[in-house]
């Protein structure tokens, strides 16, 4: 019998897949040359863009070739070793390669029975991360799309657990009429956990914002005052790695106080929690492992391709009861890890596999060495810039973030605009202590001494020209 339907892989499909792989390799091979930002700005790019849906389709290989040549004009070098903006991992090639496979395998990764190889690799990834991060080994872990979702899931889980302890069944009764949950969060928190508080129906207006010190660390005295005012057990959200300063909240002092009040402590550790993997940095996060839940990204310091983070909850049953779509009551927490029991999603891609591949490639020592190197580079950047008259480093460089200010906001803004316009390196903007800053994040696996020399030269040249 001959098939009448198209082959699973026609010659055209094969060409499309191979051309895509070739274009991906060519792109990666030139990431350390040329400008970091796109050649064309959004408006210019949109001008030449044909947005009509074709009535008749085109061959797959043609589509891919067109896509490659169009996209090339507007790709930002987010994976470039000279991209220092925000806090963005560079996506290691081995992870990108594993991601091709994930997409090609097309596994629906909701079920360990239906997709056993993926589930085994992903469960192993979760165990490795718990070991590396030095968190309780029997924690529940959900592999989610990033730290925003990880924070949200953890906040929902904490909410449900706090209510369950007070005899309120949220799965059955919802939030209306439930005992109030006081939410306590630092002034210098990231917007992601604050979004989580909104998504969880707890209301940001009800949250107590704690005063912080000049590094963005929550003041213990403020926490004590807030706790004293709580009539119900609170949900307290702390931070490992403030985006401007890299600072850590004083976990060892705060967590026992919250637990004594019957509360739940969640830690947003999107990038900073990775410092716990490095013995020499671990003192900065003393006590963090005593929290109830943690959010951490894989697509930041692990340098995984985007769409990867972990929601980690000490009480695995609480995570499953909050997240399992099968209903809050059923999960028998057996040996098998059911991926979809720990995430909001049912169907999803095998998003843990690229991170598994990266850890296979780096090994524990390689990961520790990369994190250590990034922190050393950040300290070096700060030291070299601080020597320049008119430049102030606004943070204690305890991690990989450097907050740089010039004498006035106007100069800072102009200096950053000039650096971004030239495009050889790409730091980003921030506001810290009511001042405009240039923010440098050292987090790309491929950043080396030459990239840093160029970064320093670009900042100093712009500063000297504009001051
Ligand atoms: C990046 C970041 C987030 C948000 O993570 P996404 O992966 O972008 O969703 C949350 N908190 C902190 C501290 C971050 O740096």
Coordinates of C-alpha atoms and ligand atoms in Angstrom, one line a residue:
X1 CA 0.0 0.0 0.0
X2 CA 1.3 3.4 -0.8
X3 CA 0.5 6.3 1.5
X4 CA -1.8 8.9 0.1
X5 CA -1.2 11.4 2.9
X6 CA 2.1 13.3 3.0
X7 CA 5.1 11.5 4.4
X8 CA 5.9 12.1 8.0
X9 CA 8.9 13.9 6.7
X10 CA 8.9 15.0 3.1
X11 CA 12.0 16.2 1.3
X12 CA 10.8 19.7 1.8
X13 CA 10.3 19.2 5.6
X14 CA 13.7 17.7 5.8
X15 CA 15.2 20.7 4.1
X16 CA 13.3 23.0 6.4
X17 CA 14.6 21.3 9.6
X18 CA 18.2 21.1 8.3
X19 CA 18.1 24.7 7.1
X20 CA 16.8 25.8 10.5
X21 CA 19.6 24.0 12.3
X22 CA 22.2 25.4 10.0
X23 CA 20.8 29.0 10.5
X24 CA 20.8 28.4 14.2
X25 CA 24.5 27.4 14.2
X26 CA 25.4 30.3 11.9
X27 CA 23.6 32.7 14.3
X28 CA 25.4 31.4 17.3
X29 CA 28.8 31.4 15.6
X30 CA 28.6 35.2 15.1
X31 CA 27.1 36.2 18.4
X32 CA 30.4 37.7 19.6
X33 CA 30.8 39.9 16.6
X34 CA 28.7 42.8 15.4
X35 CA 26.2 44.9 17.4
X36 CA 24.2 43.6 20.3
X37 CA 20.9 45.4 19.6
X38 CA 19.0 44.8 16.4
X39 CA 19.9 46.6 13.2
X40 CA 16.3 47.8 12.8
X41 CA 14.1 49.4 15.4
X42 CA 10.5 48.1 15.8
X43 CA 8.9 50.8 13.6
X44 CA 11.5 50.4 10.8
X45 CA 11.2 46.6 10.9
X46 CA 7.4 46.7 10.8
X47 CA 7.5 48.9 7.6
X48 CA 9.1 46.1 5.5
X49 CA 7.0 43.4 7.0
X50 CA 4.2 41.7 5.0
X51 CA 1.5 40.9 7.5
X52 CA -1.0 39.4 5.0
X53 CA -1.9 35.8 5.6
X54 CA -1.1 34.0 2.3
X55 CA -4.0 32.4 0.6
X56 CA -1.8 29.7 -0.8
X57 CA 0.9 28.1 1.3
X58 CA 4.6 28.0 0.5
X59 CA 7.1 25.1 0.8
X60 CA 8.4 24.6 4.3
X61 CA 12.0 25.2 3.4
X62 CA 11.1 28.5 1.8
X63 CA 9.2 29.5 4.9
X64 CA 12.2 28.8 7.1
X65 CA 14.6 30.6 4.8
X66 CA 12.3 33.7 4.6
X67 CA 11.9 33.6 8.4
X68 CA 15.7 33.5 8.9
X69 CA 16.4 36.4 6.6
X70 CA 13.5 38.5 8.0
X71 CA 14.2 37.8 11.7
X72 CA 17.9 38.5 11.4
X73 CA 17.2 42.2 11.0
X74 CA 15.4 42.5 14.3
X75 CA 17.1 40.0 16.6
X76 CA 18.5 41.4 19.8
X77 CA 21.7 39.7 21.1
X78 CA 20.1 38.5 24.3
X79 CA 22.4 35.5 24.1
X80 CA 25.5 37.6 23.3
X81 CA 28.4 37.6 25.8
X82 CA 28.2 41.4 25.6
X83 CA 24.6 41.7 26.6
X84 CA 24.6 42.9 30.2
X85 CA 21.1 44.2 30.6
X86 CA 18.4 43.1 33.0
X87 CA 19.3 39.7 34.4
X88 CA 19.2 37.3 31.4
X89 CA 21.1 34.1 31.0
X90 CA 22.7 33.6 27.6
X91 CA 21.2 30.1 26.8
X92 CA 24.1 27.7 26.4
X93 CA 24.4 26.0 23.0
X94 CA 24.0 22.6 24.5
X95 CA 20.7 23.7 26.0
X96 CA 19.6 25.2 22.7
X97 CA 20.5 21.9 21.0
X98 CA 18.5 19.9 23.5
X99 CA 15.7 22.3 22.9
X100 CA 15.6 21.4 19.1
X101 CA 15.2 17.8 20.2
X102 CA 12.4 18.7 22.7
X103 CA 10.5 20.4 20.0
X104 CA 11.1 17.7 17.5
X105 CA 10.2 14.9 19.9
X106 CA 6.9 16.7 20.5
X107 CA 6.4 15.0 23.8
X108 CA 3.4 16.1 25.8
X109 CA 5.2 16.1 29.1
X110 CA 2.2 16.1 31.5
X111 CA 2.4 12.5 32.3
X112 CA 5.3 10.2 33.4
X113 CA 3.5 7.2 32.0
X114 CA 2.9 8.8 28.6
X115 CA 6.4 10.3 28.3
X116 CA 8.7 8.2 30.4
X117 CA 12.1 9.4 29.1
X118 CA 11.2 13.0 29.6
X119 CA 9.8 12.5 33.0
X120 CA 12.9 10.6 34.2
X121 CA 15.2 13.4 32.9
X122 CA 13.0 16.1 34.4
X123 CA 12.7 14.4 37.7
X124 CA 16.4 14.0 37.8
X125 CA 16.9 17.7 37.0
X126 CA 14.6 18.5 40.0
X127 CA 16.7 16.3 42.3
X128 CA 19.9 17.8 41.0
X129 CA 18.7 21.3 41.5
X130 CA 17.5 20.5 45.1
X131 CA 21.0 19.1 45.8
X132 CA 22.8 22.0 44.1
X133 CA 20.7 24.6 45.8
X134 CA 21.0 22.8 49.1
X135 CA 17.2 22.7 49.7
X136 CA 15.2 19.9 51.4
X137 CA 15.5 16.8 49.2
X138 CA 11.9 15.7 49.5
X139 CA 10.5 19.1 48.4
X140 CA 7.9 19.2 45.7
X141 CA 9.1 20.8 42.4
X142 CA 7.2 22.1 39.5
X143 CA 9.0 22.9 36.2
X144 CA 7.4 26.1 35.0
X145 CA 8.0 28.7 32.4
X146 CA 9.9 31.1 34.6
X147 CA 10.1 32.8 38.0
X148 CA 6.9 34.8 37.6
X149 CA 4.9 31.6 37.4
X150 CA 7.1 29.9 40.0
X151 CA 6.4 32.8 42.4
X152 CA 2.7 32.7 41.6
X153 CA 2.4 29.0 42.1
X154 CA 4.3 29.2 45.4
X155 CA 2.1 32.0 46.6
X156 CA -1.1 30.1 45.7
X157 CA 0.3 27.1 47.5
X158 CA 1.2 29.1 50.6
X159 CA -2.2 30.7 50.6
X160 CA -4.0 27.3 50.4
X161 CA -1.8 25.8 53.1
X162 CA -2.4 28.7 55.5
X163 CA -6.1 28.5 55.0
X164 CA -6.1 24.7 55.3
X165 CA -4.4 25.0 58.7
X166 CA -7.3 27.3 59.8
X167 CA -9.8 24.7 58.7
X168 CA -10.8 26.5 55.5
X169 CA -11.1 24.4 52.4
X170 CA -10.3 26.7 49.6
X171 CA -10.8 24.1 46.8
X172 CA -14.4 23.8 47.9
X173 CA -15.2 27.3 49.2
X174 CA -12.9 29.6 47.3
X175 CA -11.6 32.8 48.8
X176 CA -14.9 34.6 49.6
X177 CA -15.5 34.5 53.3
X178 CA -12.1 32.9 54.0
X179 CA -10.0 34.1 56.9
X180 CA -7.8 37.0 55.8
X181 CA -4.2 36.3 54.9
X182 CA -1.9 39.2 55.8
X183 CA 0.7 39.5 53.1
X184 CA 4.1 41.0 53.9
X185 CA 6.7 41.9 51.3
X186 CA 9.8 44.1 51.0
X187 CA 9.7 47.6 49.4
X188 CA 12.5 46.5 47.0
X189 CA 10.8 43.3 45.9
X190 CA 10.6 42.4 42.2
X191 CA 7.3 43.0 40.4
X192 CA 6.9 39.3 39.8
X193 CA 5.9 38.1 43.3
X194 CA 3.7 41.2 43.6
X195 CA 1.9 40.0 40.5
X196 CA 1.7 36.6 42.2
X197 CA -0.1 38.2 45.1
X198 CA -2.6 39.8 42.7
X199 CA -3.1 36.6 40.7
X200 CA -3.7 34.7 44.0
X201 CA -6.5 37.0 44.8
X202 CA -4.9 38.4 47.9
X203 CA -4.9 42.0 46.8
X204 CA -1.8 44.1 46.7
X205 CA -3.6 46.9 48.6
X206 CA -3.8 44.6 51.6
X207 CA -0.1 43.9 51.5
X208 CA 2.3 45.4 54.1
X209 CA 5.4 46.8 52.4
X210 CA 8.4 46.5 54.6
X211 CA 11.1 49.2 54.7
X212 CA 14.5 48.2 53.4
X213 CA 18.1 49.3 53.8
X214 CA 20.3 50.9 51.2
X215 CA 20.8 47.5 49.5
X216 CA 17.2 46.7 49.4
X217 CA 17.2 44.2 52.3
X218 CA 14.1 44.0 54.5
X219 CA 14.6 45.6 57.9
X220 CA 14.1 43.1 60.7
X221 CA 12.6 45.8 62.9
X222 CA 10.0 46.5 60.2
X223 CA 9.2 42.9 59.9
X224 CA 8.7 42.6 63.7
X225 CA 6.3 45.5 63.7
X226 CA 4.3 44.0 60.8
X227 CA 4.1 40.6 62.4
X228 CA 2.9 42.1 65.7
X229 CA 0.0 43.7 63.7
X230 CA -1.1 40.3 62.2
X231 CA -4.2 38.8 63.5
X232 CA -3.9 35.7 61.3
X233 CA -0.8 33.7 60.1
X234 CA 0.9 35.8 57.4
X235 CA 2.4 35.0 54.0
X236 CA 5.8 36.6 54.0
X237 CA 7.7 37.1 50.8
X238 CA 11.5 37.5 50.9
X239 CA 14.1 37.9 48.2
X240 CA 17.4 36.3 47.3
X241 CA 19.0 38.6 44.8
X242 CA 17.7 42.1 44.5
X243 CA 17.7 43.1 40.8
X244 CA 19.7 46.3 41.2
X245 CA 22.0 45.3 44.1
X246 CA 22.0 41.5 44.2
X247 CA 21.3 41.7 47.9
X248 CA 19.7 39.1 50.1
X249 CA 17.1 39.5 52.8
X250 CA 18.3 38.4 56.3
X251 CA 16.7 35.0 56.1
X252 CA 18.2 33.5 59.3
X253 CA 16.7 36.3 61.4
X254 CA 13.4 36.6 59.7
X255 CA 12.2 33.0 58.9
X256 CA 12.1 31.8 62.5
X257 CA 10.0 34.8 63.5
X258 CA 7.5 34.2 60.8
X259 CA 7.3 30.5 61.7
X260 CA 6.7 31.4 65.3
X261 CA 3.7 33.4 64.1
X262 CA 2.4 30.4 62.2
X263 CA 3.2 32.0 58.9
X264 CA 4.6 30.8 55.5
X265 CA 7.8 32.2 54.0
X266 CA 8.3 32.3 50.3
X267 CA 11.6 33.3 48.7
X268 CA 11.9 34.9 45.3
X269 CA 15.3 33.7 44.3
X270 CA 15.0 34.0 40.5
X271 CA 18.7 34.4 40.0
X272 CA 20.2 34.9 43.5
X273 CA 19.2 31.5 44.9
X274 CA 21.9 30.0 42.6
X275 CA 24.5 31.5 44.9
X276 CA 23.5 28.8 47.4
X277 CA 25.1 26.3 45.0
X278 CA 28.5 27.8 45.7
X279 CA 30.0 27.1 49.1
X280 CA 32.0 30.3 49.1
X281 CA 28.9 32.4 48.6
X282 CA 26.5 30.4 50.8
X283 CA 27.0 32.6 53.9
X284 CA 25.1 35.4 52.0
X285 CA 22.0 33.3 52.1
X286 CA 22.3 31.8 55.6
X287 CA 19.0 30.4 56.7
X288 CA 17.3 30.4 53.3
X289 CA 16.7 26.7 53.3
X290 CA 14.4 27.1 56.3
X291 CA 11.7 28.8 54.1
X292 CA 8.6 27.0 52.9
X293 CA 8.8 27.7 49.2
X294 CA 11.3 29.1 46.6
X295 CA 11.1 30.4 43.1
X296 CA 14.2 30.1 40.9
X297 CA 14.8 30.5 37.2
X298 CA 16.7 28.1 35.0
X299 CA 16.8 30.6 32.1
X300 CA 18.9 33.0 34.2
X301 CA 22.0 31.7 35.9
X302 CA 21.8 28.2 34.6
X303 CA 21.8 29.8 31.1
X304 CA 19.0 27.5 29.9
X305 CA 16.9 28.6 26.9
X306 CA 13.9 30.7 27.8
X307 CA 10.8 29.0 29.3
X308 CA 12.3 27.4 32.3
X309 CA 12.1 27.9 36.0
X310 CA 11.3 25.9 39.2
X311 CA 8.6 26.3 41.8
X312 CA 10.0 24.5 44.9
X313 CA 7.8 23.8 47.9
X314 CA 9.1 22.1 51.1
X315 CA 5.7 20.3 51.7
X316 CA 5.2 18.4 48.5
X317 CA 1.7 17.5 49.4
X318 CA 0.8 21.2 49.7
X319 CA 2.1 21.9 46.2
X320 CA 0.3 19.0 44.7
X321 CA -2.9 19.8 46.5
X322 CA -2.8 23.4 45.2
X323 CA -1.7 22.5 41.6
X324 CA -3.0 19.2 40.6
X325 CA -5.8 19.5 38.1
X326 CA -7.0 16.1 39.2
X327 CA -8.5 17.7 42.3
X328 CA -7.2 18.6 45.6
X329 CA -8.0 15.4 47.4
X330 CA -6.7 12.6 45.3
X331 CA -3.0 12.6 44.9
X332 CA -1.5 9.6 46.4
X333 CA 2.0 10.8 46.7
X334 CA 3.7 7.7 45.5
X335 CA 7.2 7.3 44.1
X336 CA 6.2 8.4 40.7
X337 CA 6.6 12.1 40.0
X338 CA 3.6 13.2 38.0
X339 CA 4.8 16.4 36.2
X340 CA 1.4 18.0 35.8
X341 CA 0.6 17.6 39.5
X342 CA 3.1 20.3 40.3
X343 CA 2.3 22.9 37.7
X344 CA -0.7 25.0 36.6
X345 CA -0.4 23.4 33.1
X346 CA -1.5 20.0 31.9
X347 CA -0.1 19.8 28.4
X348 CA 3.4 21.3 28.0
X349 CA 6.7 20.9 26.3
X350 CA 9.5 19.0 27.9
X351 CA 11.0 22.3 29.2
X352 CA 13.2 20.6 31.8
X353 CA 15.3 18.7 29.3
X354 CA 17.5 21.6 28.1
X355 CA 18.5 22.3 31.7
X356 CA 19.2 18.6 32.3
X357 CA 21.5 18.7 29.2
X358 CA 23.2 21.9 30.5
X359 CA 23.9 20.3 33.9
X360 CA 25.2 17.1 32.2
X361 CA 27.5 19.4 30.2
X362 CA 28.7 21.7 33.0
X363 CA 28.7 19.2 35.9
X364 CA 28.3 20.6 39.4
X365 CA 31.9 21.9 39.4
X366 CA 31.4 23.7 36.1
X367 CA 28.2 25.4 37.3
X368 CA 29.9 26.5 40.5
X369 CA 32.9 27.8 38.6
X370 CA 30.6 29.8 36.2
X371 CA 28.7 31.4 39.1
X372 CA 31.9 32.2 40.9
X373 CA 33.5 33.7 37.8
X374 CA 30.5 35.9 37.2
X375 CA 30.7 37.3 40.8
X376 CA 34.4 37.9 40.5
X377 CA 33.9 39.7 37.2
X378 CA 31.2 41.9 38.7
X379 CA 33.5 42.9 41.6
X380 CA 36.2 43.7 39.0
X381 CA 33.8 45.8 37.0
X382 CA 32.8 47.8 40.1
X383 CA 36.4 48.3 41.1
X384 CA 37.5 49.5 37.7
X385 CA 34.6 51.9 37.3
X386 CA 34.8 53.3 40.9
X387 CA 38.3 54.5 40.1
X388 CA 36.8 57.0 37.6
X389 CA 36.1 60.5 38.9
X390 CA 32.3 61.1 38.5
X391 CA 31.3 57.5 38.6
X392 CA 29.7 56.0 41.7
X393 CA 28.9 52.3 42.4
X394 CA 25.6 52.4 44.1
X395 CA 25.6 48.9 45.6
X396 CA 27.8 46.6 47.6
X397 CA 28.7 44.1 44.9
X398 CA 27.9 40.8 46.7
X399 CA 26.8 39.0 43.6
X400 CA 26.7 39.6 39.9
X401 CA 24.9 42.9 39.7
X402 CA 26.5 46.3 39.4
X403 CA 24.5 49.6 39.8
X404 CA 26.4 52.5 38.3
X405 CA 25.5 56.2 38.7
X406 CA 27.1 59.3 37.2
X407 CA 27.2 62.7 39.0
X408 CA 23.7 63.6 37.8
X409 CA 20.7 61.6 36.4
X410 CA 21.0 63.5 33.2
X411 CA 24.6 62.4 32.6
X412 CA 23.7 58.8 33.6
X413 CA 20.8 58.7 31.1
X414 CA 22.9 60.2 28.3
X415 CA 25.8 57.9 29.0
X416 CA 23.6 54.8 28.8
X417 CA 21.8 56.1 25.7
X418 CA 25.1 56.5 24.0
X419 CA 26.4 53.1 25.0
X420 CA 23.2 51.4 23.8
X421 CA 23.2 53.5 20.6
X422 CA 26.7 52.4 19.8
X423 CA 25.6 48.8 20.5
X424 CA 28.9 47.2 21.1
X425 CA 27.8 46.2 24.6
X426 CA 24.4 46.5 26.1
X427 CA 23.7 47.3 29.8
X428 CA 20.3 48.5 30.9
X429 CA 18.6 51.2 32.8
X430 CA 17.4 51.1 36.4
X431 CA 16.3 53.3 39.2
X432 CA 18.0 52.8 42.6
X433 CA 17.8 55.0 45.7
X434 CA 15.9 57.6 43.6
X435 CA 18.7 57.8 41.1
X436 CA 19.0 56.8 37.5
X437 CA 21.5 53.9 37.2
X438 CA 23.2 52.0 34.5
X439 CA 22.7 48.3 35.5
X440 CA 25.2 45.7 34.5
X441 CA 24.4 42.0 35.1
X442 CA 27.2 39.4 34.6
X443 CA 25.4 36.2 33.9
X444 CA 26.1 35.0 30.4
X445 CA 28.1 31.8 30.3
X446 CA 30.3 33.1 27.4
X447 CA 31.3 36.5 28.8
X448 CA 35.0 36.8 29.1
X449 CA 37.8 39.3 29.8
X450 CA 37.7 40.8 26.4
X451 CA 34.0 41.5 26.7
X452 CA 34.5 43.1 30.0
X453 CA 37.4 45.3 28.7
X454 CA 35.1 46.5 26.0
X455 CA 32.3 47.1 28.5
X456 CA 34.6 49.2 30.7
X457 CA 36.0 51.1 27.7
X458 CA 32.5 51.9 26.3
X459 CA 31.3 53.2 29.7
X460 CA 34.4 55.3 30.3
X461 CA 34.5 56.7 26.8
X462 CA 30.8 57.7 26.9
X463 CA 31.2 59.2 30.4
X464 CA 34.3 61.2 29.4
X465 CA 32.6 62.5 26.3
X466 CA 29.4 63.5 28.0
X467 CA 30.4 64.6 31.5
Ligands
LIG1 C1 13.7 37.9 36.5 C2 13.1 37.9 37.9 C3 11.8 37.5 38.1 C4 10.9 37.2 37.0 O1 11.3 36.0 36.3 P1 10.8 35.6 34.9 O2 11.6 34.4 34.6 O3 11.1 36.8 34.0 O4 9.3 35.4 35.0 C5 11.4 37.5 39.4 N1 12.2 37.9 40.4 C6 13.4 38.3 40.2 C7 14.3 38.7 41.4 C8 14.0 38.3 38.9 O5 15.2 38.7 38.7

